[in-house]
Short mmCIF file of N, CA and C in Angstrom, two decimals:
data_model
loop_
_atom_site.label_atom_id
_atom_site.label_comp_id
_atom_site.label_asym_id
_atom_site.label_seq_id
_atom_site.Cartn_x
_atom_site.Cartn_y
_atom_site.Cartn_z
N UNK I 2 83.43 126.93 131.46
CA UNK I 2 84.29 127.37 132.54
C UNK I 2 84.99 128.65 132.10
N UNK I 3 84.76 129.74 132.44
CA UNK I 3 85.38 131.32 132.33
C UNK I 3 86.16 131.44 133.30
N UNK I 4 87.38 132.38 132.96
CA UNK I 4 88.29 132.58 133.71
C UNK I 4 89.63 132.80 132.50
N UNK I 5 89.70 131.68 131.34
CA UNK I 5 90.45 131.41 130.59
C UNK I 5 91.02 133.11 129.83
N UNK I 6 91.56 132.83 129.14
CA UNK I 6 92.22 133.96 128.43
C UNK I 6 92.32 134.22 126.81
N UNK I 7 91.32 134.37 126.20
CA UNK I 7 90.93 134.38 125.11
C UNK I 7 91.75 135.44 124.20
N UNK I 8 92.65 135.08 122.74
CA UNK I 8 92.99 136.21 121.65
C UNK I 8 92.11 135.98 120.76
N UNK I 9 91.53 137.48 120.96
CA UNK I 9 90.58 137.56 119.65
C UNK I 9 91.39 138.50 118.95
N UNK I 10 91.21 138.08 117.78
CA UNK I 10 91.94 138.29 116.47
C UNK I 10 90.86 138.89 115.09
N UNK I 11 90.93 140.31 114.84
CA UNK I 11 90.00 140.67 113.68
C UNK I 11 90.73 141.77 113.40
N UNK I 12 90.42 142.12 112.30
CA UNK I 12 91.24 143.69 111.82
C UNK I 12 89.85 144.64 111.75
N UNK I 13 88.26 144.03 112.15
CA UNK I 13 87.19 144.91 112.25
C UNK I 13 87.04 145.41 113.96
N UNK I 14 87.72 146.87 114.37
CA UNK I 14 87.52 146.84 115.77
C UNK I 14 85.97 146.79 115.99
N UNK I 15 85.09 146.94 115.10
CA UNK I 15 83.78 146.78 115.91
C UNK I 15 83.07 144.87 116.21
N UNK I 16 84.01 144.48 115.63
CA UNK I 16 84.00 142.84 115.60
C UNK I 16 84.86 142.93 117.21
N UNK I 17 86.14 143.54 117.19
CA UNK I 17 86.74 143.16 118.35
C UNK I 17 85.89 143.69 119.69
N UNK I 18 85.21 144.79 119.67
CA UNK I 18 84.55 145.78 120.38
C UNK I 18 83.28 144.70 121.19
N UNK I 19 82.56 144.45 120.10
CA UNK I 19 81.64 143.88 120.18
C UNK I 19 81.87 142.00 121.01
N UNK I 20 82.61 141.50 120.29
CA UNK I 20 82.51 140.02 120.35
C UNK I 20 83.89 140.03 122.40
N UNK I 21 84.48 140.88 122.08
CA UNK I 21 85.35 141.14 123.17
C UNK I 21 84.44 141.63 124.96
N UNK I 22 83.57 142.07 124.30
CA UNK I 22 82.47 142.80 125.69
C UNK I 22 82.23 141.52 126.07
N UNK I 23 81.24 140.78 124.64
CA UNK I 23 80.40 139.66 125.04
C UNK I 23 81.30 138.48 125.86
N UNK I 24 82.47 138.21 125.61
CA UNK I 24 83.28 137.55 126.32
C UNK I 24 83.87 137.57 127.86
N UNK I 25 83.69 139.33 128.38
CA UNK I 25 84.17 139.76 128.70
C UNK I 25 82.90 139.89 130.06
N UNK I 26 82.10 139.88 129.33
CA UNK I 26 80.88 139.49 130.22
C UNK I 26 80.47 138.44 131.02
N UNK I 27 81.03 137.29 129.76
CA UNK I 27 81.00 135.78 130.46
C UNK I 27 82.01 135.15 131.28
N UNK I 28 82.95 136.32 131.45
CA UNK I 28 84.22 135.97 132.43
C UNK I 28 85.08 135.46 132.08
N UNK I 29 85.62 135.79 131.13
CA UNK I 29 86.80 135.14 130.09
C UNK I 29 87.65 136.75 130.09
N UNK I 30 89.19 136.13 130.19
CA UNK I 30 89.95 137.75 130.00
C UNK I 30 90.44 137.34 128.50
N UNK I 31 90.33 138.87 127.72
CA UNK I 31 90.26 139.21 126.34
C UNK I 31 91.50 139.82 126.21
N UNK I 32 92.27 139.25 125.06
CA UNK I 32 93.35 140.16 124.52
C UNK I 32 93.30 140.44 123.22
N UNK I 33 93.10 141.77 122.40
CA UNK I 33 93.00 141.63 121.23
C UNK I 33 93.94 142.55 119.78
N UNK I 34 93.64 141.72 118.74
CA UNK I 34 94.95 141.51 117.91
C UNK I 34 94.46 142.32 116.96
N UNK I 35 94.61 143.47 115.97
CA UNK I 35 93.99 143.73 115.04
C UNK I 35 94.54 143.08 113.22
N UNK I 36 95.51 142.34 113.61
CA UNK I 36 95.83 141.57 112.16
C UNK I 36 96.78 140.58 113.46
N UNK I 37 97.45 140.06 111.58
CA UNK I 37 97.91 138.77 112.16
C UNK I 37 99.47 138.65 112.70
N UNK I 38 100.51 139.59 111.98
CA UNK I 38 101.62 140.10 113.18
C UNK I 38 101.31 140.37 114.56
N UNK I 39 100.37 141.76 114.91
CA UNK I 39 99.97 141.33 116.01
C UNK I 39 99.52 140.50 117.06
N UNK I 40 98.87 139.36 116.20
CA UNK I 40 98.37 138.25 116.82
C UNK I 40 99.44 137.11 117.52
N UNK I 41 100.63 137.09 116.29
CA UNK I 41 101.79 136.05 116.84
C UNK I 41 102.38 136.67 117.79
N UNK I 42 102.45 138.58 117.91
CA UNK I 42 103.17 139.12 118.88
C UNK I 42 102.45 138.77 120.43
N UNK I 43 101.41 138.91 120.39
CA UNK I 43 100.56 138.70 121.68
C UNK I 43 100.47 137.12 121.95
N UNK I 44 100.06 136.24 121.16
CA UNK I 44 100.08 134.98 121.33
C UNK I 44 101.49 134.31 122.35
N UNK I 45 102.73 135.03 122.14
CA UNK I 45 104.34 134.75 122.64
C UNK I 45 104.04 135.32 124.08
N UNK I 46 103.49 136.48 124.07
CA UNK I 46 103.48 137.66 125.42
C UNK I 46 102.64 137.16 126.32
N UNK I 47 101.17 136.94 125.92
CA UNK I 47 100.02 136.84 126.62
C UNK I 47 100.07 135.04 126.98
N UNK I 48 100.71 134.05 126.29
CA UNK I 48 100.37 133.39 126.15
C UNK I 48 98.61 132.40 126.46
N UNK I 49 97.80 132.58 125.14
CA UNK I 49 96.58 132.48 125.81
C UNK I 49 95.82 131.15 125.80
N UNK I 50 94.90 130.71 126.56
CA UNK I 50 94.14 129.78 126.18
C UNK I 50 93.57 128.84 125.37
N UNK I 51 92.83 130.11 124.15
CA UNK I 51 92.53 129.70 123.25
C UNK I 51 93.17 131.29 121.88
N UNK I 52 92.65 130.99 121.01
CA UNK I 52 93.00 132.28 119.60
C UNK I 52 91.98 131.86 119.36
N UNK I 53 90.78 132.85 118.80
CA UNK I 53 89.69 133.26 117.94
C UNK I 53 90.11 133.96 117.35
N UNK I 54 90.34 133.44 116.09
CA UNK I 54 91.74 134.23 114.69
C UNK I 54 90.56 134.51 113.26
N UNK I 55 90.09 135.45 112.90
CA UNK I 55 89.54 136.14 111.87
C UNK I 55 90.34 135.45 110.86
N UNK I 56 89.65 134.70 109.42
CA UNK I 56 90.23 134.66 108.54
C UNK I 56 90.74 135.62 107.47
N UNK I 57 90.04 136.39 107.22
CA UNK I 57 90.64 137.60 106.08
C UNK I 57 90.82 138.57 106.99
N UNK I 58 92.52 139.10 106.76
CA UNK I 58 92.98 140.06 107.22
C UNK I 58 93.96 140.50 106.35
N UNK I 59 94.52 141.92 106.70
CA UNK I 59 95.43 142.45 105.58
C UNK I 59 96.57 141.33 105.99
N UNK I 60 97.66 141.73 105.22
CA UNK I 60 98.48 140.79 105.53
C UNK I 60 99.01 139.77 105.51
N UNK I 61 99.13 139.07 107.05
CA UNK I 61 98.95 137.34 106.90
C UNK I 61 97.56 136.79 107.12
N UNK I 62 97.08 136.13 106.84
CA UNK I 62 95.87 135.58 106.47
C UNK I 62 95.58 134.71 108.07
N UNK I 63 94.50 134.53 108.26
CA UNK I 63 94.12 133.58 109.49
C UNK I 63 94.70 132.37 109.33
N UNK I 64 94.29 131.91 108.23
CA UNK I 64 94.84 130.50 108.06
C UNK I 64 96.55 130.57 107.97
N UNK I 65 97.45 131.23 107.85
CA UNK I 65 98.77 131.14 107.39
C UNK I 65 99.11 131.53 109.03
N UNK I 66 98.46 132.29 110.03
CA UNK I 66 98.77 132.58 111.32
C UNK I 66 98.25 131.58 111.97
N UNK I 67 97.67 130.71 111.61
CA UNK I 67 96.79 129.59 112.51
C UNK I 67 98.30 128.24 111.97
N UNK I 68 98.63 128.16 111.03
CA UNK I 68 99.99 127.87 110.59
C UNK I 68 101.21 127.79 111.83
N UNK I 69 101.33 129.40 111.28
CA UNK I 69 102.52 130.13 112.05
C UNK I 69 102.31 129.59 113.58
N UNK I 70 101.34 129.97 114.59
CA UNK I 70 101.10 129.12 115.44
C UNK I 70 101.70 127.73 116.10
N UNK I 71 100.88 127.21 115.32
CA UNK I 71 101.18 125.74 114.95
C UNK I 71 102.76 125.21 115.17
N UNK I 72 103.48 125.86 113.96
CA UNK I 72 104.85 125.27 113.82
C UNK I 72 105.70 125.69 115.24
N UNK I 73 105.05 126.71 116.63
CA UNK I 73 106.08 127.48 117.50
C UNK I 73 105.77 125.94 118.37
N UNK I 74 106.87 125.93 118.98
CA UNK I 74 106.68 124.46 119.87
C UNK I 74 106.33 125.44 120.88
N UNK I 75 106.09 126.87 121.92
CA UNK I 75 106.00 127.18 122.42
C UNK I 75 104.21 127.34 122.53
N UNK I 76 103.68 127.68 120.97
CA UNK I 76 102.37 127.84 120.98
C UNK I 76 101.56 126.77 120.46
N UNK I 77 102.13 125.99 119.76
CA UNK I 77 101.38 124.58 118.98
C UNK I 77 100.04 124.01 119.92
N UNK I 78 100.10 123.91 121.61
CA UNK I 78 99.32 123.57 121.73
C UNK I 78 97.55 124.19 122.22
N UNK I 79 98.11 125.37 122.05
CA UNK I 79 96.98 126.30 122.60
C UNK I 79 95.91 126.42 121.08
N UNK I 80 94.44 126.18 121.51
CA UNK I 80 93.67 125.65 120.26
C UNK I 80 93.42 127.07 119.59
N UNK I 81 92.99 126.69 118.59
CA UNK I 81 92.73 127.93 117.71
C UNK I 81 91.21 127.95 117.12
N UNK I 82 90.75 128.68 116.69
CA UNK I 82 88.96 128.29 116.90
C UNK I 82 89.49 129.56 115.20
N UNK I 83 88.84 129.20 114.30
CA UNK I 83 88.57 130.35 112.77
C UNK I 83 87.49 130.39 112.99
N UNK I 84 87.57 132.18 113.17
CA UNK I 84 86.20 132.97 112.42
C UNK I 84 86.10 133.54 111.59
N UNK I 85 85.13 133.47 110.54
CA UNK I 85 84.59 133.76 109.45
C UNK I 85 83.32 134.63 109.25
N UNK I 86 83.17 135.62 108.34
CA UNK I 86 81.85 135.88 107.86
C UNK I 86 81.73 135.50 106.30
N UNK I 87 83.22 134.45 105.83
CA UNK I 87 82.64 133.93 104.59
C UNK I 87 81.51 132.55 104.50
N UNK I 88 81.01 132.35 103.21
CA UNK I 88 80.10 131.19 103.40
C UNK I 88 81.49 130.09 102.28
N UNK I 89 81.75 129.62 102.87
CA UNK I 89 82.21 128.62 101.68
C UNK I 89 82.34 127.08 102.88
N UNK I 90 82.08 126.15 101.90
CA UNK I 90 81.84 124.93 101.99
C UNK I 90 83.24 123.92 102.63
N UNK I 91 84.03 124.77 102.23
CA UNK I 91 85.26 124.20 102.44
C UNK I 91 86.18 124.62 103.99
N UNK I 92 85.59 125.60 104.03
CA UNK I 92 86.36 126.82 105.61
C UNK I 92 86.41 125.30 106.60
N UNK I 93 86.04 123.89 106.88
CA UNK I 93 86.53 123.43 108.29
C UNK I 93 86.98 123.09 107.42
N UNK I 94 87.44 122.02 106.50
CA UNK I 94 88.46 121.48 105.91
C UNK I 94 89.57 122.71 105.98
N UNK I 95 89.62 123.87 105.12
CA UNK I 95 90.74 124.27 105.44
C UNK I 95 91.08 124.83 106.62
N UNK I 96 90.03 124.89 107.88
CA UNK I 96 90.84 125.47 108.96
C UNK I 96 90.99 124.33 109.81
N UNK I 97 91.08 122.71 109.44
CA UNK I 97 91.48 122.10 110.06
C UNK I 97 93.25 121.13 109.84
N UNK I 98 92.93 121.86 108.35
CA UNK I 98 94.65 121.57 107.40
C UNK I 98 95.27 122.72 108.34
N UNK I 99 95.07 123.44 108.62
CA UNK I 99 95.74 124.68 109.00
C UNK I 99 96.45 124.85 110.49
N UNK I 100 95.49 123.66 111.17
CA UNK I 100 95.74 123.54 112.49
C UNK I 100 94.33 123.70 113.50
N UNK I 101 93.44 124.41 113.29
CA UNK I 101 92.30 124.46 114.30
C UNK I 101 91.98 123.42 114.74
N UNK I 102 91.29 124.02 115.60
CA UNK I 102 90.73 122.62 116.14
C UNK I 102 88.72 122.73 115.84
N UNK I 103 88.41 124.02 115.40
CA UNK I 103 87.03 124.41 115.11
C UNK I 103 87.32 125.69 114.63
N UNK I 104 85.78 125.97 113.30
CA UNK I 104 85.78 126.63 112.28
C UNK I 104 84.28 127.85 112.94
N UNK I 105 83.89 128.68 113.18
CA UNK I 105 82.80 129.33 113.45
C UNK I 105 82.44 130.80 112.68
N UNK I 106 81.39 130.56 111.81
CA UNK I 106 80.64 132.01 111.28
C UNK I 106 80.37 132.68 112.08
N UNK I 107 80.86 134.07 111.58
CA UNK I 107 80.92 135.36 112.68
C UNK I 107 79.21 135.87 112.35
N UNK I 108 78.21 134.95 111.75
CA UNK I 108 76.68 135.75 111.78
C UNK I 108 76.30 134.43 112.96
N UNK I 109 76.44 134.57 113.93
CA UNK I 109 76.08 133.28 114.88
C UNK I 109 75.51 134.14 116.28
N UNK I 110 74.73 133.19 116.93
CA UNK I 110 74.00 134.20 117.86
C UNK I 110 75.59 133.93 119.37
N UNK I 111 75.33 134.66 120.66
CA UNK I 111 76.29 134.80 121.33
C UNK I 111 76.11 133.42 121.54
N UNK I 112 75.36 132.80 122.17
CA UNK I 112 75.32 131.03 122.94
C UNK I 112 75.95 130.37 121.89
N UNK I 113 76.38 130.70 120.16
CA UNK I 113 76.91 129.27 119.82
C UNK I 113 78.22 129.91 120.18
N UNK I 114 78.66 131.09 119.73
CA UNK I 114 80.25 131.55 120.00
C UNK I 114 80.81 130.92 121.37
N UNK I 115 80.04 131.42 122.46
CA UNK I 115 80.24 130.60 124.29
C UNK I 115 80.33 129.24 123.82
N UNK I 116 79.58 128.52 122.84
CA UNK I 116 79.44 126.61 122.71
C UNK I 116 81.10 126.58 122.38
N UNK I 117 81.13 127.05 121.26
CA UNK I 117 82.26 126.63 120.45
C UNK I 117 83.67 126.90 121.22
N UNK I 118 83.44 128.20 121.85
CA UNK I 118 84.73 128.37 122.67
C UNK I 118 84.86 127.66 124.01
N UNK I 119 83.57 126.99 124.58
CA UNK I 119 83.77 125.96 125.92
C UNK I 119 84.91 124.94 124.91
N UNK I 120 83.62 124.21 123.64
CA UNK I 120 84.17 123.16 123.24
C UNK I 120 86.07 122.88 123.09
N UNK I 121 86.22 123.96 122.30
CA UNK I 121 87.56 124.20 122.00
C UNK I 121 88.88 124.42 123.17
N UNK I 122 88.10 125.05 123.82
CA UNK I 122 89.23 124.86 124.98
C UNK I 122 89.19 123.45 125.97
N UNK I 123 87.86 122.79 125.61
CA UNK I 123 88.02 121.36 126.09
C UNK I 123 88.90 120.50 125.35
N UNK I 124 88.78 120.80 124.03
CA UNK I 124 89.69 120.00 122.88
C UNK I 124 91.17 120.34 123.51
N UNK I 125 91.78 121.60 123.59
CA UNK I 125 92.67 121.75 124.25
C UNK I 125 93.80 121.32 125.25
N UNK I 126 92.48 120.47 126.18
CA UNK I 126 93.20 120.13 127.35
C UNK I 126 93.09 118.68 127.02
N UNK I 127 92.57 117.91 125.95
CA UNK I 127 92.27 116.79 126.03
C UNK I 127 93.67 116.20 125.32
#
């Protein structure tokens, strides 16, 4: 279901460029963050749907903004989906200590990114 209001969150604008069109295509409105101050600033303003929050960023880290999130009683319940282009074994464990509700590698074709972000905003409302 598109319509929703997606923060995508990366400090690579051709990650935001790119993954923001494809969204943008499927009828989802895009707001985007290039680190993670920005991200809590827009998250308060925009208040959005879901956060597709990049883990390595200068700064505060995905996981410490997926945190930050978390603790606002204003934002706690809006889901948070981590993207990654690391490989490690551990990324859903820690992006589910962190607060997510789902973990997704940024080498993924567009149909799983659309899966994961239906899923997650179903988790959302549930």
């Amino acid at each position: 279901m598109a319509g929703e209001t997606i923060l995508l969150v990366d400090d690579d604008p051709l990650i935001l460029q790119m993954l923001g069109d494809i969204l943008r295509f499927h009828g989802y409105t895009v707001v985007t963050a290039p680190d993670g101050e920005a991200c809590l600033d827009a998250a308060l303003r925009e208040r959005p749907d879901l956060v597709l929050l990049d883990v390595m960023m200068p700064g505060i880290d995905g996981f410490d903004v997926c945190r930050l999130l978390k603790t606002d009683a204003a934002l706690r319940a809006i889901p948070v989906v981590i993207l990654t282009a690391m490989n490690d074994s551990k990324l859903s464990a820690r992006a589910f200590e962190a607060g997510a509700v789902l973990a997704l590698q940024k080498t993924v074709e567009t149909s799983a990114v659309l899966r994961t972000i239906e899923a997650a905003l179903a988790l959302g409302t549930s």
